[in-house]
PDB file of C-alpha atoms in Angstrom:
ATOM      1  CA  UNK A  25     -57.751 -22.027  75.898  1.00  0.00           C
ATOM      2  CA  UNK A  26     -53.788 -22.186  75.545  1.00  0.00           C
ATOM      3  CA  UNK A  27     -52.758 -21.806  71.627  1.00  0.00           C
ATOM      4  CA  UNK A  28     -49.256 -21.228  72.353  1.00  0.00           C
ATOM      5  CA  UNK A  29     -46.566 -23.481  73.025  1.00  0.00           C
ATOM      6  CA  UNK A  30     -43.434 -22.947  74.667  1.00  0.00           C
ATOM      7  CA  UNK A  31     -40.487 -24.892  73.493  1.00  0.00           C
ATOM      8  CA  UNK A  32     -38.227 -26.152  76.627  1.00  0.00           C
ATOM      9  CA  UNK A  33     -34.668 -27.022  76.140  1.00  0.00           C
ATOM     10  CA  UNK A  34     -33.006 -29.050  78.335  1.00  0.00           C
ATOM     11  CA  UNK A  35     -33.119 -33.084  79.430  1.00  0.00           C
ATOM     12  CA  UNK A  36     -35.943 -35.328  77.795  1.00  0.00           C
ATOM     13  CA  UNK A  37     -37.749 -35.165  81.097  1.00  0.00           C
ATOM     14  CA  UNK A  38     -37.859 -31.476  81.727  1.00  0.00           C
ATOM     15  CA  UNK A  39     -39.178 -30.810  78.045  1.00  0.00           C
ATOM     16  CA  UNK A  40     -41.579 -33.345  78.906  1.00  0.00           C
ATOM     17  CA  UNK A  41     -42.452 -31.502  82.098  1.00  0.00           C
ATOM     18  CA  UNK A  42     -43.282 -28.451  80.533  1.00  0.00           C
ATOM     19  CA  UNK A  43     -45.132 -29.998  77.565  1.00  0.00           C
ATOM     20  CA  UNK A  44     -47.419 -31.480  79.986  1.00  0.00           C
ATOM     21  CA  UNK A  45     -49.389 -28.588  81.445  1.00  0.00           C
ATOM     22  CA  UNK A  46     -49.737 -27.206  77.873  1.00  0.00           C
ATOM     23  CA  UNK A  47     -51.022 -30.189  76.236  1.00  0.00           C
ATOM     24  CA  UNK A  48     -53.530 -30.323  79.282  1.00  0.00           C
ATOM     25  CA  UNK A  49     -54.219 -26.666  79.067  1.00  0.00           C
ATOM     26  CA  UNK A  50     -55.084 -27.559  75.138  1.00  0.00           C
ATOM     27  CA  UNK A  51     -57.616 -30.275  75.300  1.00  0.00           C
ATOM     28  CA  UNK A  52     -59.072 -28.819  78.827  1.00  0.00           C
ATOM     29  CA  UNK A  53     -62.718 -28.229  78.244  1.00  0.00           C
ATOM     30  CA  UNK A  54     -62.245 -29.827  74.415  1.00  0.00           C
ATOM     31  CA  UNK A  55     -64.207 -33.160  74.371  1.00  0.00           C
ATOM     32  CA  UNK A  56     -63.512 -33.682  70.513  1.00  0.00           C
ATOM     33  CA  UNK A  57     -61.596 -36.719  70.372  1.00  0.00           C
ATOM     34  CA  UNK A  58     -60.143 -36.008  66.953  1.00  0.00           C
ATOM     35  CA  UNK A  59     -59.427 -32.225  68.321  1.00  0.00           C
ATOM     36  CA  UNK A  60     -57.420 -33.179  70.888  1.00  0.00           C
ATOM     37  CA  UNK A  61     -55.843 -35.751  68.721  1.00  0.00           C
ATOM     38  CA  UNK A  62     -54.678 -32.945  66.476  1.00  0.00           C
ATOM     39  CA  UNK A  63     -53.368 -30.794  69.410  1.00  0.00           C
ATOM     40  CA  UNK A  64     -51.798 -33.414  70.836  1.00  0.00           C
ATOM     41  CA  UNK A  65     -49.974 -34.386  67.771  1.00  0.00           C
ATOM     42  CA  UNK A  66     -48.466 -31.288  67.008  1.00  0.00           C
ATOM     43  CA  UNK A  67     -47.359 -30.225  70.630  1.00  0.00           C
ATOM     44  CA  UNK A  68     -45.429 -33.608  70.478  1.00  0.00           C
ATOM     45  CA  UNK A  69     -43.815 -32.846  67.261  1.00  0.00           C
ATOM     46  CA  UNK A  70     -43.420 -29.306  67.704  1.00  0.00           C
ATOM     47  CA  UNK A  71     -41.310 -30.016  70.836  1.00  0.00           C
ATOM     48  CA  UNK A  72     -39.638 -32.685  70.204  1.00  0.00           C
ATOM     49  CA  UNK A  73     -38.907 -32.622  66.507  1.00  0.00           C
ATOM     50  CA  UNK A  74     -40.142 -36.206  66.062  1.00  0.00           C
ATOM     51  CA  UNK A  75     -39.860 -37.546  62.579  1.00  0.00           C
ATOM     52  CA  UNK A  76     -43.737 -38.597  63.077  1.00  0.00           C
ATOM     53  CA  UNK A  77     -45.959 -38.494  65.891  1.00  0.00           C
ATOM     54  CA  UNK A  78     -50.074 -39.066  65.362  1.00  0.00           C
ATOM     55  CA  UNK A  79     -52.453 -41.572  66.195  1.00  0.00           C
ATOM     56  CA  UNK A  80     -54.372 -44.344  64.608  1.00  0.00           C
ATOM     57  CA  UNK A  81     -57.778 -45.298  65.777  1.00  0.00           C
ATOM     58  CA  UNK A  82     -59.795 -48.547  65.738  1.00  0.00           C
ATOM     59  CA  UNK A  83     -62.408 -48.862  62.897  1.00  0.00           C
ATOM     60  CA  UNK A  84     -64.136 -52.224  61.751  1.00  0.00           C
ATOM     61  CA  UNK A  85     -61.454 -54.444  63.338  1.00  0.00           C
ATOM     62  CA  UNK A  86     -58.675 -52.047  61.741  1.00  0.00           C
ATOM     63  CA  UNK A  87     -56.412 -49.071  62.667  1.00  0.00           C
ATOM     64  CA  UNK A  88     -57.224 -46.480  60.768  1.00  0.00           C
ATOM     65  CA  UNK A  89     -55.092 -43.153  60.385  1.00  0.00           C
ATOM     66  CA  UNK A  90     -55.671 -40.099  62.599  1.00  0.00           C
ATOM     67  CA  UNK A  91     -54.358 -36.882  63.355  1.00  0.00           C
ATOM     68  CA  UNK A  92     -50.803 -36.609  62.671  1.00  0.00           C
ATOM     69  CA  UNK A  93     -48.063 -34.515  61.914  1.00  0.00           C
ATOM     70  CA  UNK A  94     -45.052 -35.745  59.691  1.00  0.00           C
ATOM     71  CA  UNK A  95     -45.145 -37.084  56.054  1.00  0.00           C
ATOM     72  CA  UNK A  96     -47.786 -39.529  54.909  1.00  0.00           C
ATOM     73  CA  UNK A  97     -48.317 -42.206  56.386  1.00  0.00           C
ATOM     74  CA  UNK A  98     -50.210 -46.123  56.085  1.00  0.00           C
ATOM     75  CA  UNK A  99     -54.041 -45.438  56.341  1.00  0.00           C
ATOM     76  CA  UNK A 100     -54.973 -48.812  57.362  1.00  0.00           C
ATOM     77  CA  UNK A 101     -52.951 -51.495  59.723  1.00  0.00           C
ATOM     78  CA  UNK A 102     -54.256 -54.673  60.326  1.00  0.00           C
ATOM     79  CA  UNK A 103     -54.632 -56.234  64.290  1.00  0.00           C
ATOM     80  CA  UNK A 104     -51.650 -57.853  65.739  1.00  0.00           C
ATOM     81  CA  UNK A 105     -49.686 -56.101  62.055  1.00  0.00           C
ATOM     82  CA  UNK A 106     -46.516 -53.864  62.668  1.00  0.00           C
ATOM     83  CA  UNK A 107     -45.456 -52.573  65.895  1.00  0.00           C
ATOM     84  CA  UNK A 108     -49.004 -50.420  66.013  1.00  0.00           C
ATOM     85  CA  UNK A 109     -50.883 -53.320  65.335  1.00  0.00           C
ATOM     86  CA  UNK A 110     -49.010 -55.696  68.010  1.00  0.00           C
ATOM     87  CA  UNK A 111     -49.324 -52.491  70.460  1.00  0.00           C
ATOM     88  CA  UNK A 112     -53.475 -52.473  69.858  1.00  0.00           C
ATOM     89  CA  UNK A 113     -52.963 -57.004  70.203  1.00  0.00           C
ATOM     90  CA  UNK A 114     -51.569 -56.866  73.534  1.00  0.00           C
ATOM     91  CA  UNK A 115     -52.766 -53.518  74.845  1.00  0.00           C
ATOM     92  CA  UNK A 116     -48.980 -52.464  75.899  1.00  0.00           C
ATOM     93  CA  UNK A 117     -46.716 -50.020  75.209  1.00  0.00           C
ATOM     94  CA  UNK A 118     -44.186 -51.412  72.487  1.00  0.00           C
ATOM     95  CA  UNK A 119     -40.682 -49.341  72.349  1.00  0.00           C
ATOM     96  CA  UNK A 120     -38.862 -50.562  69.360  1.00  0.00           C
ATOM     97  CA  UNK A 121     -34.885 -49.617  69.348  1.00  0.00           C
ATOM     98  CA  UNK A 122     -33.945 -50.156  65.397  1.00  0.00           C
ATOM     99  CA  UNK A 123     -37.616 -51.155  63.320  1.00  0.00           C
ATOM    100  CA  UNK A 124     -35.586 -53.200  61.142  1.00  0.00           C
ATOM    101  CA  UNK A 125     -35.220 -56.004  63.481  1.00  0.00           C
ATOM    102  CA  UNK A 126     -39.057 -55.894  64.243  1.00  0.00           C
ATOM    103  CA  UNK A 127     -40.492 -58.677  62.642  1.00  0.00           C
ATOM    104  CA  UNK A 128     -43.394 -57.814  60.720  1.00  0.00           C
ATOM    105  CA  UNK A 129     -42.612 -54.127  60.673  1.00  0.00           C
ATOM    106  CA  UNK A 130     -44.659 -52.115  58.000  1.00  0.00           C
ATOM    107  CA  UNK A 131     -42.713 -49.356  56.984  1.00  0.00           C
ATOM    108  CA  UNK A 132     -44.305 -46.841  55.583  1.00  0.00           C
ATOM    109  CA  UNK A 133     -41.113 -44.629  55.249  1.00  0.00           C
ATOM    110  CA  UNK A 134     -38.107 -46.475  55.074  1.00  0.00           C
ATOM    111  CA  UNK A 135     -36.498 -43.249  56.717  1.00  0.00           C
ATOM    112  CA  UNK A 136     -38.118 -43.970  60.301  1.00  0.00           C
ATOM    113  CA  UNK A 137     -35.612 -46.055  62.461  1.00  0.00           C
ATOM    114  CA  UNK A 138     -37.083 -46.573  65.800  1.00  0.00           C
ATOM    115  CA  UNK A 139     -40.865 -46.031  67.369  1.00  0.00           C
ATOM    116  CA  UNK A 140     -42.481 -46.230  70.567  1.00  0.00           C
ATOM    117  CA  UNK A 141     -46.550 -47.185  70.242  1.00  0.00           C
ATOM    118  CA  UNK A 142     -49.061 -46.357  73.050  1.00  0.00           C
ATOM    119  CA  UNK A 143     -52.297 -47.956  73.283  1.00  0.00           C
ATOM    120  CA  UNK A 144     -55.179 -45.514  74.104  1.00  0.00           C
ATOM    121  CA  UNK A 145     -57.969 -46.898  76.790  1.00  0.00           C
ATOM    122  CA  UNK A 146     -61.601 -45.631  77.311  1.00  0.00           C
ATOM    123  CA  UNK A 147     -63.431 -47.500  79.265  1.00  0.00           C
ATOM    124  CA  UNK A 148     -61.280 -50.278  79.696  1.00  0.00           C
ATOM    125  CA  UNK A 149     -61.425 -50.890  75.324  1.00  0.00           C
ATOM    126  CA  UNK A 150     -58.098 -50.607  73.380  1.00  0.00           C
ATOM    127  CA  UNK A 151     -59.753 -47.341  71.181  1.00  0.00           C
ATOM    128  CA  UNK A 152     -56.661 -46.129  69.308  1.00  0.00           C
ATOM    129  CA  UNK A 153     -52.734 -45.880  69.497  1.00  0.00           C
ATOM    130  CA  UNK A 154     -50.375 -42.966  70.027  1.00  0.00           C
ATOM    131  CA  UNK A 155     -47.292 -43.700  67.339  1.00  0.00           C
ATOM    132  CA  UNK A 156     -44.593 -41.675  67.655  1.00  0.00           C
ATOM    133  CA  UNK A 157     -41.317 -42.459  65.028  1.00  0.00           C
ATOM    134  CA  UNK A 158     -38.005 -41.158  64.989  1.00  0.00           C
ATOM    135  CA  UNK A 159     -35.334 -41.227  61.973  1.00  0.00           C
ATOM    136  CA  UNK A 160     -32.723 -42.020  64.645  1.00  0.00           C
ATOM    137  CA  UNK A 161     -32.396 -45.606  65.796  1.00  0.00           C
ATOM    138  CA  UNK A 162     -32.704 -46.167  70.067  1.00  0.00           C
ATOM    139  CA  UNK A 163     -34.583 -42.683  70.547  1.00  0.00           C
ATOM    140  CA  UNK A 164     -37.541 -43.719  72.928  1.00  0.00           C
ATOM    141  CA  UNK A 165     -36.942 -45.186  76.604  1.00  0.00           C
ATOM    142  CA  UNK A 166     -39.022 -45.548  79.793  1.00  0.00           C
ATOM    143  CA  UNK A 167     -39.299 -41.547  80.125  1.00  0.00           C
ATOM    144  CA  UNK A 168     -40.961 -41.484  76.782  1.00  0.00           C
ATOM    145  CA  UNK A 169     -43.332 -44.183  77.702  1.00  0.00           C
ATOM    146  CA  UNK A 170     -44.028 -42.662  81.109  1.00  0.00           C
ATOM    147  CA  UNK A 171     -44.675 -39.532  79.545  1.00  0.00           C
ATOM    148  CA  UNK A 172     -46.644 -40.114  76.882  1.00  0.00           C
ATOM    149  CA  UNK A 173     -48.632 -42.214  78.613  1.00  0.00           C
ATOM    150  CA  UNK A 174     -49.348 -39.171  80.834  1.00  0.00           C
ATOM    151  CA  UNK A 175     -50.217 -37.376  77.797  1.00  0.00           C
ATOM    152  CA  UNK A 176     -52.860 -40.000  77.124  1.00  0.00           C
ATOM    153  CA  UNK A 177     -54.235 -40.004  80.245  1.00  0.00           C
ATOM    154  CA  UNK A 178     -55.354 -36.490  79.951  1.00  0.00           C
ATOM    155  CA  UNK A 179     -57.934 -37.275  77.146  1.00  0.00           C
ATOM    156  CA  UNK A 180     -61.549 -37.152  78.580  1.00  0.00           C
ATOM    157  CA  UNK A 181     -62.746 -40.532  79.174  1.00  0.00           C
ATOM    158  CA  UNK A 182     -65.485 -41.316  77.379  1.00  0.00           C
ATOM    159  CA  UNK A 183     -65.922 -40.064  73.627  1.00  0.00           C
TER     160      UNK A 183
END
């Protein structure tokens, strides 16, 4: 089991290359969802400094908080509400450039400025969502979605 992280400098892509074997060296062998959560979380913000990163799974027809690592946070978002409720609605990645102009945005710190949202599949069911904020606006592009996505797909696939 890998309990260290090494923080990479350089281009978003090659800190996202070396994340990648040490998140999957983290949750190897780790079938605890909410583990792995946790791990995940805080590799994510530990690397990239992210003004929030965690996850939000579904509960009763809602999203209910996580793991995460940032300040508080919403407990409970409705389907098809916000950008992680829209994400969970249409099962696709949502990448929002300035969360202002997102209608319907709940903002559960009004110092969070832009947000990519990652659904997370198990057996072909919407289960959760990766959120990941930033408190500058236009942080999150294609190599964050690729990536992350990545991330997700390490995650054992049943829970």
């Amino acid at each position: 089991m890998a309990e260290d992280l090494t923080i990479h400098k350089g281009t978003k892509e090659e800190q996202y290359q070396s994340l990648l074997p040490q998140i999957k060296g983290l949750i190897t062998g780790e079938d605890n969802l909410i583990a792995n959560l946790a791990n995940i979380a805080a590799a994510l913000k530990e690397q990239f400094n992210f003004f929030w990163v965690g996850f939000y799974l579904v509960e009763n027809k809602q999203l209910v908080l996580g793991p995460f690592q940032g300040p508080v946070a919403c407990t409970r978002i409705a389907y098809d509400r916000g950008v992680c409720g829209t994400a969970w609605a249409k099962e696709e990645t949502i990448i929002v450039p300035n969360v202002d102009e997102f209608p319907g945005h709940i903002a559960c710190s009004s110092l969070s400025k832009s947000e990519i949202v990652i659904p997370i599949f198990q057996a072909g069911k919407c289960i959760g969502i990766l959120d990941v904020d930033s408190d500058q606006l236009d942080a999150f592009d294609q190599v964050d979605a690729k990536y992350l996505q990545e991330v997700l797909n390490y995650l054992p696939k049943s829970v």
